[in-house]
CSV table of C-alpha atoms in Angstrom, one decimal:
chain,number,residue,atom,x,y,z
A,2,MET,CA,-9.2,27.0,-38.6
A,3,ASN,CA,-12.5,25.0,-38.7
A,4,VAL,CA,-12.5,21.5,-40.1
A,5,ASN,CA,-15.8,20.2,-41.5
A,6,ASN,CA,-16.1,16.4,-41.6
A,7,ASP,CA,-18.6,14.8,-43.9
A,8,GLY,CA,-21.4,12.5,-42.6
A,9,PHE,CA,-19.5,9.3,-43.5
A,10,PHE,CA,-16.6,10.3,-41.3
A,11,ASN,CA,-18.8,10.9,-38.2
A,12,ALA,CA,-21.0,7.9,-38.9
A,13,VAL,CA,-17.9,5.7,-38.6
A,14,LEU,CA,-16.2,7.4,-35.6
A,15,GLY,CA,-19.2,8.7,-33.8
A,16,GLN,CA,-17.3,11.8,-32.7
A,17,GLY,CA,-19.1,13.6,-29.9
A,18,ILE,CA,-21.7,10.9,-29.5
A,19,LEU,CA,-21.6,9.8,-25.9
A,20,ARG,CA,-22.3,6.1,-26.5
A,21,ARG,CA,-19.9,5.8,-29.5
A,22,ASP,CA,-17.1,8.3,-29.1
A,23,PRO,CA,-14.3,6.4,-27.3
A,24,PHE,CA,-13.0,9.6,-25.8
A,25,SER,CA,-16.3,10.6,-24.2
A,26,ALA,CA,-17.9,7.2,-23.4
A,27,TYR,CA,-15.4,6.2,-20.6
A,28,ARG,CA,-16.5,7.4,-17.1
A,29,PHE,CA,-15.5,6.3,-13.6
A,30,ARG,CA,-17.9,3.7,-12.4
A,31,SER,CA,-18.1,2.9,-8.7
A,32,SER,CA,-18.1,-0.8,-7.9
A,33,ARG,CA,-21.1,-2.2,-6.2
A,34,MET,CA,-21.1,-3.6,-2.7
A,35,LEU,CA,-20.7,-7.4,-2.8
A,36,THR,CA,-23.0,-9.6,-0.8
A,37,ASP,CA,-21.6,-12.0,1.8
A,38,GLN,CA,-22.7,-14.9,-0.4
A,39,GLU,CA,-20.8,-13.6,-3.4
A,40,CYS,CA,-17.7,-13.2,-1.3
A,41,ALA,CA,-18.1,-16.7,0.1
A,42,SER,CA,-18.5,-18.2,-3.4
A,43,LEU,CA,-15.4,-16.4,-4.6
A,44,PHE,CA,-13.4,-17.6,-1.6
A,45,THR,CA,-14.6,-21.2,-1.9
A,46,TYR,CA,-14.5,-21.8,-5.7
A,47,ASN,CA,-11.7,-19.5,-6.9
A,48,GLY,CA,-8.1,-20.5,-5.9
A,49,ILE,CA,-6.6,-17.1,-6.6
A,50,ALA,CA,-9.3,-15.3,-4.7
A,51,GLN,CA,-8.8,-17.5,-1.7
A,52,LYS,CA,-5.1,-16.9,-1.8
A,53,ILE,CA,-5.6,-13.2,-1.8
A,54,VAL,CA,-7.4,-13.5,1.5
A,55,THR,CA,-5.4,-16.2,3.3
A,56,ALA,CA,-1.8,-15.5,2.2
A,57,PRO,CA,-1.3,-12.3,4.3
A,58,ALA,CA,-3.4,-13.6,7.2
A,59,ASP,CA,-1.3,-16.8,7.5
A,60,GLU,CA,2.0,-14.9,7.1
A,61,ALA,CA,1.0,-12.5,9.9
A,62,VAL,CA,0.8,-15.2,12.6
A,63,LYS,CA,2.9,-18.1,11.5
A,64,ARG,CA,6.3,-17.0,12.9
A,65,GLY,CA,4.9,-16.2,16.4
A,66,PHE,CA,5.7,-13.5,18.9
A,67,THR,CA,7.7,-12.7,22.0
A,68,LEU,CA,7.3,-10.5,25.0
A,69,ARG,CA,10.2,-8.1,25.5
A,70,ASP,CA,11.6,-5.6,27.9
A,71,GLY,CA,13.8,-3.6,25.6
A,72,ASP,CA,16.0,-6.0,23.7
A,73,ALA,CA,15.6,-8.8,26.3
A,74,GLU,CA,12.9,-11.4,26.2
A,75,LEU,CA,10.8,-11.6,29.3
A,76,PRO,CA,11.0,-14.8,31.3
A,77,GLU,CA,7.2,-15.1,31.2
A,78,SER,CA,7.2,-15.0,27.4
A,79,ARG,CA,7.5,-18.8,27.1
A,80,ALA,CA,4.7,-19.5,29.5
A,81,VAL,CA,2.4,-17.1,27.6
A,82,GLN,CA,3.3,-18.8,24.3
A,83,SER,CA,2.5,-22.2,25.8
A,84,VAL,CA,-1.0,-21.1,26.8
A,85,PHE,CA,-1.4,-19.5,23.4
A,86,GLU,CA,-0.5,-22.8,21.7
A,87,ASP,CA,-2.9,-24.8,24.0
A,88,LEU,CA,-5.7,-22.5,22.9
A,89,ASP,CA,-4.7,-23.1,19.2
A,90,GLY,CA,-4.2,-19.3,19.0
A,91,GLU,CA,-2.3,-19.3,15.7
A,92,SER,CA,-5.2,-21.0,13.8
A,93,CYS,CA,-7.8,-18.9,15.5
A,94,PHE,CA,-6.1,-15.6,14.8
A,95,SER,CA,-5.3,-16.6,11.2
A,96,GLN,CA,-8.9,-17.5,10.6
A,97,ALA,CA,-10.1,-14.2,12.2
A,98,LEU,CA,-7.8,-12.2,10.0
A,99,ALA,CA,-9.1,-14.1,7.0
A,100,TRP,CA,-12.7,-13.2,7.8
A,101,HIS,CA,-11.6,-9.6,8.5
A,102,ARG,CA,-10.4,-9.4,4.9
A,103,LEU,CA,-13.1,-11.5,3.3
A,104,TYR,CA,-16.3,-10.2,5.0
A,105,GLY,CA,-15.0,-6.9,6.4
A,106,GLY,CA,-15.0,-8.2,10.0
A,107,GLY,CA,-15.0,-11.1,12.4
A,108,ALA,CA,-14.6,-11.9,16.0
A,109,ILE,CA,-12.9,-14.3,18.5
A,110,LEU,CA,-15.1,-15.2,21.4
A,111,ILE,CA,-13.2,-15.7,24.6
A,112,VAL,CA,-14.8,-18.6,26.6
A,113,ALA,CA,-13.4,-17.9,30.1
A,114,ALA,CA,-13.9,-19.3,33.6
A,115,ASP,CA,-14.7,-16.0,35.3
A,116,GLY,CA,-17.7,-16.9,37.5
A,117,ALA,CA,-20.3,-15.4,35.1
A,118,ASP,CA,-23.6,-17.2,34.5
A,119,ASP,CA,-24.2,-15.7,31.1
A,120,LEU,CA,-22.1,-14.5,28.1
A,121,SER,CA,-24.2,-11.3,28.0
A,122,GLU,CA,-22.5,-10.2,31.3
A,123,PRO,CA,-19.3,-8.2,31.1
A,124,LEU,CA,-16.1,-10.2,31.5
A,125,HIS,CA,-15.1,-10.4,35.2
A,126,GLU,CA,-11.4,-9.8,34.8
A,127,ASN,CA,-10.7,-9.8,38.5
A,128,GLN,CA,-12.2,-13.3,38.8
A,129,LEU,CA,-10.5,-14.9,35.9
A,130,LYS,CA,-9.2,-18.4,36.5
A,131,SER,CA,-8.5,-19.6,33.0
A,132,ILE,CA,-9.4,-19.3,29.3
A,133,GLU,CA,-11.1,-22.5,28.2
A,134,LYS,CA,-11.2,-21.9,24.5
A,135,LEU,CA,-11.3,-19.4,21.6
A,136,CYS,CA,-14.2,-19.5,19.0
A,137,VAL,CA,-14.0,-17.7,15.7
A,138,TYR,CA,-17.1,-16.2,14.1
A,139,GLU,CA,-17.6,-14.5,10.7
A,140,ALA,CA,-19.2,-11.0,10.3
A,141,PRO,CA,-22.4,-12.4,8.7
A,142,ASP,CA,-23.0,-14.4,11.9
A,143,ILE,CA,-22.6,-11.4,14.2
A,144,GLN,CA,-25.4,-8.9,14.4
A,145,THR,CA,-25.9,-5.7,16.5
A,146,SER,CA,-28.3,-2.8,16.4
A,147,SER,CA,-28.7,0.8,17.7
A,148,ALA,CA,-30.5,-0.7,20.8
A,149,PHE,CA,-27.2,-2.4,21.8
A,150,ILE,CA,-25.0,0.7,21.7
A,151,TYR,CA,-23.4,2.4,24.7
A,152,ALA,CA,-25.8,5.3,25.2
A,153,ASP,CA,-24.0,7.3,27.9
A,154,PRO,CA,-22.1,10.2,26.4
A,155,ALA,CA,-19.7,10.2,29.3
A,156,ASP,CA,-18.7,6.6,28.6
A,157,PRO,CA,-15.4,6.2,26.7
A,158,LYS,CA,-17.1,3.6,24.5
A,159,TYR,CA,-20.1,5.9,23.7
A,160,GLY,CA,-21.6,5.1,20.3
A,161,GLN,CA,-20.0,1.6,20.1
A,162,PRO,CA,-22.0,-1.7,20.3
A,163,GLU,CA,-22.2,-3.2,23.8
A,164,PHE,CA,-23.9,-6.4,22.8
A,165,TYR,CA,-23.8,-8.7,19.8
A,166,ASN,CA,-26.1,-11.5,18.7
A,167,ILE,CA,-24.1,-14.4,17.4
A,168,THR,CA,-25.5,-17.2,15.3
A,169,GLY,CA,-23.9,-20.6,16.0
A,170,LEU,CA,-22.9,-23.3,13.5
A,171,TYR,CA,-26.3,-25.0,13.9
A,172,GLY,CA,-28.4,-21.9,13.9
A,173,GLY,CA,-28.7,-21.1,17.6
A,174,VAL,CA,-28.5,-17.4,18.5
A,175,PHE,CA,-26.9,-16.1,21.7
A,176,THR,CA,-26.0,-12.7,23.1
A,177,VAL,CA,-22.4,-11.8,24.0
A,178,HIS,CA,-21.0,-8.7,25.8
A,179,GLU,CA,-18.4,-6.9,23.8
A,180,SER,CA,-15.8,-7.4,26.5
A,181,ARG,CA,-15.7,-11.1,25.7
A,182,LEU,CA,-14.9,-10.6,22.1
A,183,LEU,CA,-11.8,-9.8,20.2
A,184,LEU,CA,-13.3,-7.8,17.3
A,185,PHE,CA,-11.7,-7.5,13.8
A,186,ARG,CA,-13.7,-4.6,12.2
A,187,GLY,CA,-12.4,-4.8,8.6
A,188,ASP,CA,-10.6,-2.2,6.5
A,189,PRO,CA,-11.4,1.5,7.0
A,190,ILE,CA,-14.4,2.9,5.2
A,191,PRO,CA,-16.5,6.1,5.7
A,192,ALA,CA,-18.8,6.1,8.8
A,193,GLU,CA,-21.9,6.2,6.7
A,194,GLU,CA,-20.8,3.1,4.8
A,195,ARG,CA,-19.9,1.3,8.1
A,196,ARG,CA,-23.4,2.0,9.5
A,197,MET,CA,-24.9,0.5,6.4
A,198,ARG,CA,-22.8,-2.6,6.9
A,199,ASN,CA,-23.9,-3.3,10.5
A,200,TYR,CA,-20.7,-1.6,11.7
A,201,TRP,CA,-18.3,-3.8,9.8
A,202,GLY,CA,-15.7,-2.5,7.4
A,203,ALA,CA,-14.7,-3.0,3.7
A,204,LYS,CA,-14.4,-6.3,2.0
A,205,ILE,CA,-11.2,-7.0,0.1
A,206,TYR,CA,-12.9,-8.3,-3.0
A,207,GLU,CA,-14.9,-5.1,-3.5
A,208,ARG,CA,-11.8,-3.1,-4.6
A,209,LEU,CA,-10.3,-5.8,-6.8
A,210,TYR,CA,-13.5,-7.5,-8.2
A,211,ASP,CA,-13.1,-5.9,-11.6
A,212,ASP,CA,-9.4,-6.8,-11.8
A,213,LEU,CA,-10.1,-10.4,-10.7
A,214,THR,CA,-12.9,-10.7,-13.3
A,215,ARG,CA,-10.6,-9.4,-16.0
A,216,TYR,CA,-7.9,-11.9,-15.1
A,217,ASP,CA,-10.3,-14.8,-15.2
A,218,ALA,CA,-11.7,-13.6,-18.5
A,219,SER,CA,-8.2,-13.3,-19.9
A,220,LEU,CA,-7.5,-17.0,-19.1
A,221,ALA,CA,-10.8,-18.0,-20.7
A,222,LEU,CA,-10.1,-16.0,-23.8
A,223,GLY,CA,-6.5,-17.4,-23.9
A,224,LEU,CA,-7.9,-20.9,-23.8
A,225,MET,CA,-10.4,-20.1,-26.6
A,226,ALA,CA,-7.5,-18.7,-28.7
A,227,LEU,CA,-5.6,-22.0,-28.1
A,228,SER,CA,-8.6,-24.1,-29.2
A,229,ARG,CA,-8.7,-22.0,-32.4
A,230,LEU,CA,-5.0,-22.2,-33.1
A,231,SER,CA,-5.7,-24.1,-36.3
A,232,GLN,CA,-8.7,-23.0,-38.4
A,233,GLY,CA,-10.0,-25.2,-41.2
A,234,ILE,CA,-11.4,-23.6,-44.4
A,235,LEU,CA,-13.6,-25.7,-46.7
A,236,LYS,CA,-14.5,-24.4,-50.2
A,237,LEU,CA,-17.4,-26.4,-51.7
A,238,ASP,CA,-18.2,-26.1,-55.3
A,239,GLY,CA,-21.7,-24.6,-55.8
A,240,LEU,CA,-22.2,-23.9,-52.1
A,241,ALA,CA,-24.4,-20.9,-52.7
A,242,GLY,CA,-26.7,-22.9,-55.0
A,243,LYS,CA,-27.1,-25.7,-52.6
A,244,LEU,CA,-28.1,-23.3,-49.8
A,245,ALA,CA,-30.7,-21.9,-52.1
A,246,TYR,CA,-33.1,-24.9,-52.2
A,247,GLU,CA,-34.9,-26.7,-49.4
A,248,GLY,CA,-32.7,-29.3,-47.6
A,249,GLY,CA,-29.5,-27.7,-48.8
A,250,GLU,CA,-28.3,-26.6,-45.4
A,251,VAL,CA,-28.6,-30.1,-44.0
A,252,GLU,CA,-26.7,-31.5,-47.0
A,253,VAL,CA,-23.9,-29.0,-46.5
A,254,GLN,CA,-23.8,-29.7,-42.7
A,255,LYS,CA,-23.5,-33.5,-43.3
A,256,ARG,CA,-20.7,-32.9,-45.8
A,257,MET,CA,-18.8,-30.8,-43.3
A,258,GLN,CA,-19.3,-33.3,-40.5
A,259,LEU,CA,-18.1,-36.2,-42.7
A,260,ILE,CA,-15.0,-34.3,-43.6
A,261,ASP,CA,-14.2,-33.4,-40.0
A,262,MET,CA,-14.9,-36.9,-38.8
A,263,CYS,CA,-12.6,-38.4,-41.4
A,264,ARG,CA,-9.9,-35.9,-40.6
A,265,HIS,CA,-10.0,-36.8,-36.9
A,266,MET,CA,-10.3,-40.6,-37.2
A,267,MET,CA,-8.4,-41.5,-40.4
A,268,ASN,CA,-6.2,-38.4,-40.8
A,269,THR,CA,-7.6,-38.3,-44.4
A,270,ILE,CA,-9.9,-36.0,-46.2
A,271,ALA,CA,-12.0,-37.0,-49.2
A,272,LEU,CA,-12.8,-34.1,-51.6
A,273,ASP,CA,-14.3,-33.7,-55.0
A,274,THR,CA,-12.0,-32.4,-57.7
A,275,THR,CA,-13.7,-29.0,-57.6
A,276,ASP,CA,-13.7,-28.7,-53.7
A,277,ASP,CA,-10.8,-27.4,-51.7
A,278,TYR,CA,-9.7,-27.7,-48.0
A,279,ASP,CA,-7.1,-25.6,-46.3
A,280,GLN,CA,-5.9,-24.8,-42.7
A,281,LYS,CA,-4.8,-21.5,-41.4
A,282,ASN,CA,-2.6,-21.5,-38.3
A,283,LEU,CA,-3.2,-18.5,-36.0
A,284,SER,CA,-0.4,-16.9,-34.0
A,285,LEU,CA,-0.5,-16.8,-30.2
A,286,GLY,CA,2.2,-14.2,-30.1
A,287,GLY,CA,1.6,-11.7,-27.4
A,288,VAL,CA,-1.0,-13.7,-25.5
A,289,LYS,CA,1.5,-14.8,-22.8
A,290,ASP,CA,2.6,-11.2,-22.3
A,291,LEU,CA,-1.0,-10.0,-22.1
A,292,LEU,CA,-1.8,-12.6,-19.4
A,293,GLU,CA,1.2,-11.6,-17.4
A,294,GLU,CA,0.1,-8.0,-17.6
A,295,PHE,CA,-3.3,-9.0,-16.1
A,296,GLN,CA,-1.4,-10.8,-13.4
A,297,VAL,CA,0.7,-7.7,-12.6
A,298,ALA,CA,-2.5,-5.6,-12.5
A,299,LEU,CA,-4.1,-8.0,-10.0
A,300,SER,CA,-0.9,-8.1,-8.0
A,301,ALA,CA,-0.8,-4.3,-7.8
A,302,VAL,CA,-4.3,-3.9,-6.4
A,303,THR,CA,-3.8,-6.8,-3.9
A,304,GLU,CA,-0.3,-5.7,-2.8
A,305,ILE,CA,0.7,-9.4,-3.1
A,306,PRO,CA,3.6,-10.0,-5.6
A,307,VAL,CA,3.1,-12.3,-8.5
A,308,THR,CA,5.8,-14.6,-7.0
A,309,VAL,CA,3.5,-15.2,-4.1
A,310,LEU,CA,0.1,-14.9,-5.6
A,311,PHE,CA,0.8,-17.0,-8.8
A,312,GLY,CA,3.8,-19.0,-7.6
A,313,ARG,CA,6.0,-17.6,-10.4
A,314,SER,CA,9.8,-17.5,-10.3
A,315,PRO,CA,11.3,-14.0,-10.1
A,316,GLY,CA,11.8,-12.6,-13.5
A,317,GLY,CA,15.1,-11.2,-14.9
A,318,LEU,CA,18.7,-12.3,-14.9
A,319,ASN,CA,20.1,-12.9,-11.4
A,320,SER,CA,16.7,-11.8,-9.9
A,321,THR,CA,16.0,-13.0,-6.4
A,322,GLY,CA,12.6,-11.5,-5.9
A,323,LYS,CA,13.7,-9.8,-2.7
A,324,ALA,CA,12.1,-6.5,-3.6
A,325,ASP,CA,8.8,-8.3,-4.3
A,326,PHE,CA,8.9,-10.0,-0.9
A,327,GLU,CA,9.8,-6.7,0.8
A,328,SER,CA,6.6,-5.2,-0.6
A,329,PHE,CA,4.6,-8.2,0.6
A,330,TYR,CA,6.1,-8.1,4.0
A,331,ASN,CA,5.3,-4.4,4.3
A,332,LEU,CA,1.7,-5.4,3.8
A,333,VAL,CA,1.9,-8.2,6.4
A,334,GLN,CA,3.6,-5.9,9.0
A,335,ARG,CA,0.9,-3.3,8.5
A,336,ILE,CA,-1.7,-6.0,9.3
A,337,GLN,CA,0.3,-7.0,12.3
A,338,ARG,CA,0.6,-3.4,13.7
A,339,ARG,CA,-2.9,-2.2,13.0
A,340,THR,CA,-5.1,-5.2,13.3
A,341,LEU,CA,-3.4,-8.1,15.0
A,342,ARG,CA,-1.4,-6.4,17.7
A,343,PRO,CA,-4.4,-4.7,19.6
A,344,GLN,CA,-6.4,-8.0,19.8
A,345,LEU,CA,-3.4,-10.2,20.6
A,346,SER,CA,-2.3,-7.7,23.3
A,347,ARG,CA,-5.8,-7.9,24.8
A,348,LEU,CA,-5.6,-11.7,25.0
A,349,ILE,CA,-2.2,-11.7,26.5
A,350,ASP,CA,-3.3,-9.3,29.2
A,351,LEU,CA,-6.2,-11.6,30.1
A,352,ILE,CA,-3.8,-14.6,30.2
A,353,GLY,CA,-1.7,-12.7,32.7
A,354,LYS,CA,-4.8,-12.1,34.9
A,355,CYS,CA,-5.8,-15.8,35.0
A,356,LYS,CA,-5.0,-17.2,38.4
A,357,ASP,CA,-4.6,-20.8,37.2
A,358,TYR,CA,-1.7,-19.9,34.9
A,359,ARG,CA,0.4,-18.1,37.6
A,360,ILE,CA,1.9,-15.8,35.1
A,361,ARG,CA,2.7,-12.3,36.4
A,362,LEU,CA,3.3,-9.9,33.6
A,363,PRO,CA,5.0,-6.6,34.2
A,364,GLU,CA,3.0,-3.4,33.9
A,365,THR,CA,4.9,-2.5,30.7
A,366,TYR,CA,6.3,-4.8,28.1
A,367,THR,CA,6.6,-4.9,24.3
A,368,LEU,CA,4.8,-7.4,22.1
A,369,ALA,CA,7.2,-8.1,19.3
A,370,PHE,CA,6.6,-10.3,16.2
A,371,GLU,CA,9.3,-12.5,14.9
A,372,PRO,CA,11.1,-11.3,11.7
A,373,LEU,CA,9.3,-12.3,8.5
A,374,TRP,CA,12.4,-12.6,6.5
A,375,SER,CA,14.7,-15.6,7.1
A,376,GLN,CA,18.2,-15.3,5.8
A,377,THR,CA,19.7,-18.0,3.7
A,378,GLU,CA,22.9,-19.7,4.7
A,379,LYS,CA,24.8,-17.6,2.1
A,380,GLU,CA,23.2,-14.4,3.5
A,381,GLN,CA,24.1,-15.4,7.0
A,382,ALA,CA,27.7,-16.1,6.1
A,383,GLU,CA,27.9,-12.7,4.3
A,384,THR,CA,26.5,-10.9,7.3
A,385,LYS,CA,29.0,-12.6,9.6
A,386,ASN,CA,31.8,-11.7,7.3
A,387,THR,CA,30.7,-8.1,7.2
A,388,LEU,CA,30.5,-7.9,11.0
A,389,ALA,CA,34.0,-9.6,11.3
A,390,GLN,CA,35.5,-7.1,8.8
A,391,ALA,CA,33.9,-4.2,10.7
A,392,GLU,CA,35.4,-5.5,14.0
A,393,LYS,CA,38.8,-5.9,12.4
A,394,ASN,CA,38.7,-2.3,11.2
A,395,ARG,CA,37.8,-1.1,14.7
A,396,ALA,CA,40.7,-3.1,16.1
A,397,ASP,CA,43.1,-1.7,13.6
A,398,ALA,CA,42.0,1.8,14.4
A,399,ARG,CA,42.6,1.2,18.2
A,400,ILE,CA,46.0,-0.2,17.5
A,401,ALA,CA,46.9,2.9,15.4
A,402,LEU,CA,45.7,5.2,18.2
A,403,THR,CA,47.9,3.3,20.7
A,404,LYS,CA,51.0,3.4,18.5
A,405,ALA,CA,50.5,7.1,17.8
A,406,GLY,CA,50.4,7.8,21.6
A,407,ALA,CA,46.8,9.0,21.6
A,408,LEU,CA,45.9,6.2,24.0
A,409,ASP,CA,48.0,4.1,26.3
A,410,VAL,CA,47.2,0.5,27.1
A,411,SER,CA,45.3,1.1,30.3
A,412,GLU,CA,43.1,3.7,28.6
A,413,LEU,CA,42.4,1.2,25.8
A,414,ARG,CA,41.5,-1.5,28.3
A,415,ASP,CA,39.1,0.9,30.1
A,416,LYS,CA,37.5,1.8,26.7
A,417,LEU,CA,37.0,-1.9,25.9
A,418,GLU,CA,35.4,-2.6,29.3
A,419,GLU,CA,33.2,0.4,29.0
A,420,GLU,CA,31.8,-0.8,25.7
A,421,GLY,CA,31.0,-4.1,27.3
A,422,GLU,CA,32.1,-6.3,24.4
A,423,TYR,CA,34.9,-8.0,26.4
A,424,LYS,CA,35.2,-9.2,29.9
A,425,LEU,CA,38.7,-8.1,31.2
A,426,ASP,CA,40.8,-9.5,34.0
A,427,ARG,CA,41.4,-6.3,36.1
A,428,SER,CA,43.9,-8.1,38.3
A,429,LEU,CA,46.6,-7.4,35.8
A,430,ASP,CA,46.0,-3.7,36.2
A,431,LYS,CA,46.3,-4.0,40.0
A,432,ASP,CA,49.6,-6.0,39.6
A,433,ALA,CA,50.9,-3.4,37.2
A,434,GLY,CA,49.9,-0.6,39.6
A,435,GLY,CA,51.7,-2.4,42.6
A,436,ALA,CA,54.8,-2.9,40.6
A,437,ALA,CA,54.8,0.8,39.7
A,438,GLU,CA,54.7,1.8,43.3
């Protein structure tokens, strides 16, 4: 069945008209590439934008690391941590991760005593004496070009930059070989996009710029609604006639200003008998819920829970926010595995090669980050109680097997010693054996 709508219907709805039909006007719009200056301005002047960058970066490094062989900590782990602290490693790596998220890249320059005369020379790892300091640089201050790329197809680093020009704090430019840099290349993007960005990756603000803008706009509109919570309505007798002659607008404006001034200063309004003044109070119902929805949307795109990003308490009865923190810690662990671990492992290997430190690292070891979640005293007590209950159940099971004749006492003692949980005095077994003979 065909339905014919009159012209008035379509003039109002604009059905089928691209710029007016709400069902045909919405299209996916790709976000534009933000400039480094725009990212720097957001980071500097917007507190939420800054927290989006720094919160995961700080969390990734603040609890430290250990070097392990299986479950055991290596004896050299403390010495490596001491050198790392002397180099202010936590601050440097946190800052580098922040630039990695903000600008799509950054680098840590390793200033080492390796006998080289120039930073453009490859790092002489066999001549390393010590690492003097670590210097952090942002992606906008690090430049390379196709002329600086490894050109030998047989080289494992073929196609990657070999040299970088770095601009110092006061404007001086110097060339550095890539082996002296710990490079943080930003989030993954297509190769064509990376070439356009001087081989750096994606910037975190580019994928959340619209959500961040909408959240800021919602705060501004909420404040505007609050300022208009009470709206005054003035009915002046003969208003239309006064506006009709010259000078009438000024007279009306003066009258309105006088009434408003008296209301604020004297809490009194003087009106003619034919005039009327009223106030309408607007409802702010739903504004708070709407602001919270914008917060949730921004939290979703940043993968940072509202409890961390906005400092809000967990919502709901008996809510602890543990699920929110688990999601955040998953993000932090991903940063640790994919971005932090390769660069930190490189630095630790170089520390082990420095002659002045006298740290001999084994050929194979594991770099382990400390747990992100710290149990409360209540959780620790509950964990100990659970383990104690499990141990009691195991002991009851062993006693039941012994009473049933499935195990004798000597077999039970052998089983306990095999599991390694108890240190047994085997002299009792020998005495029992001699008595039996």
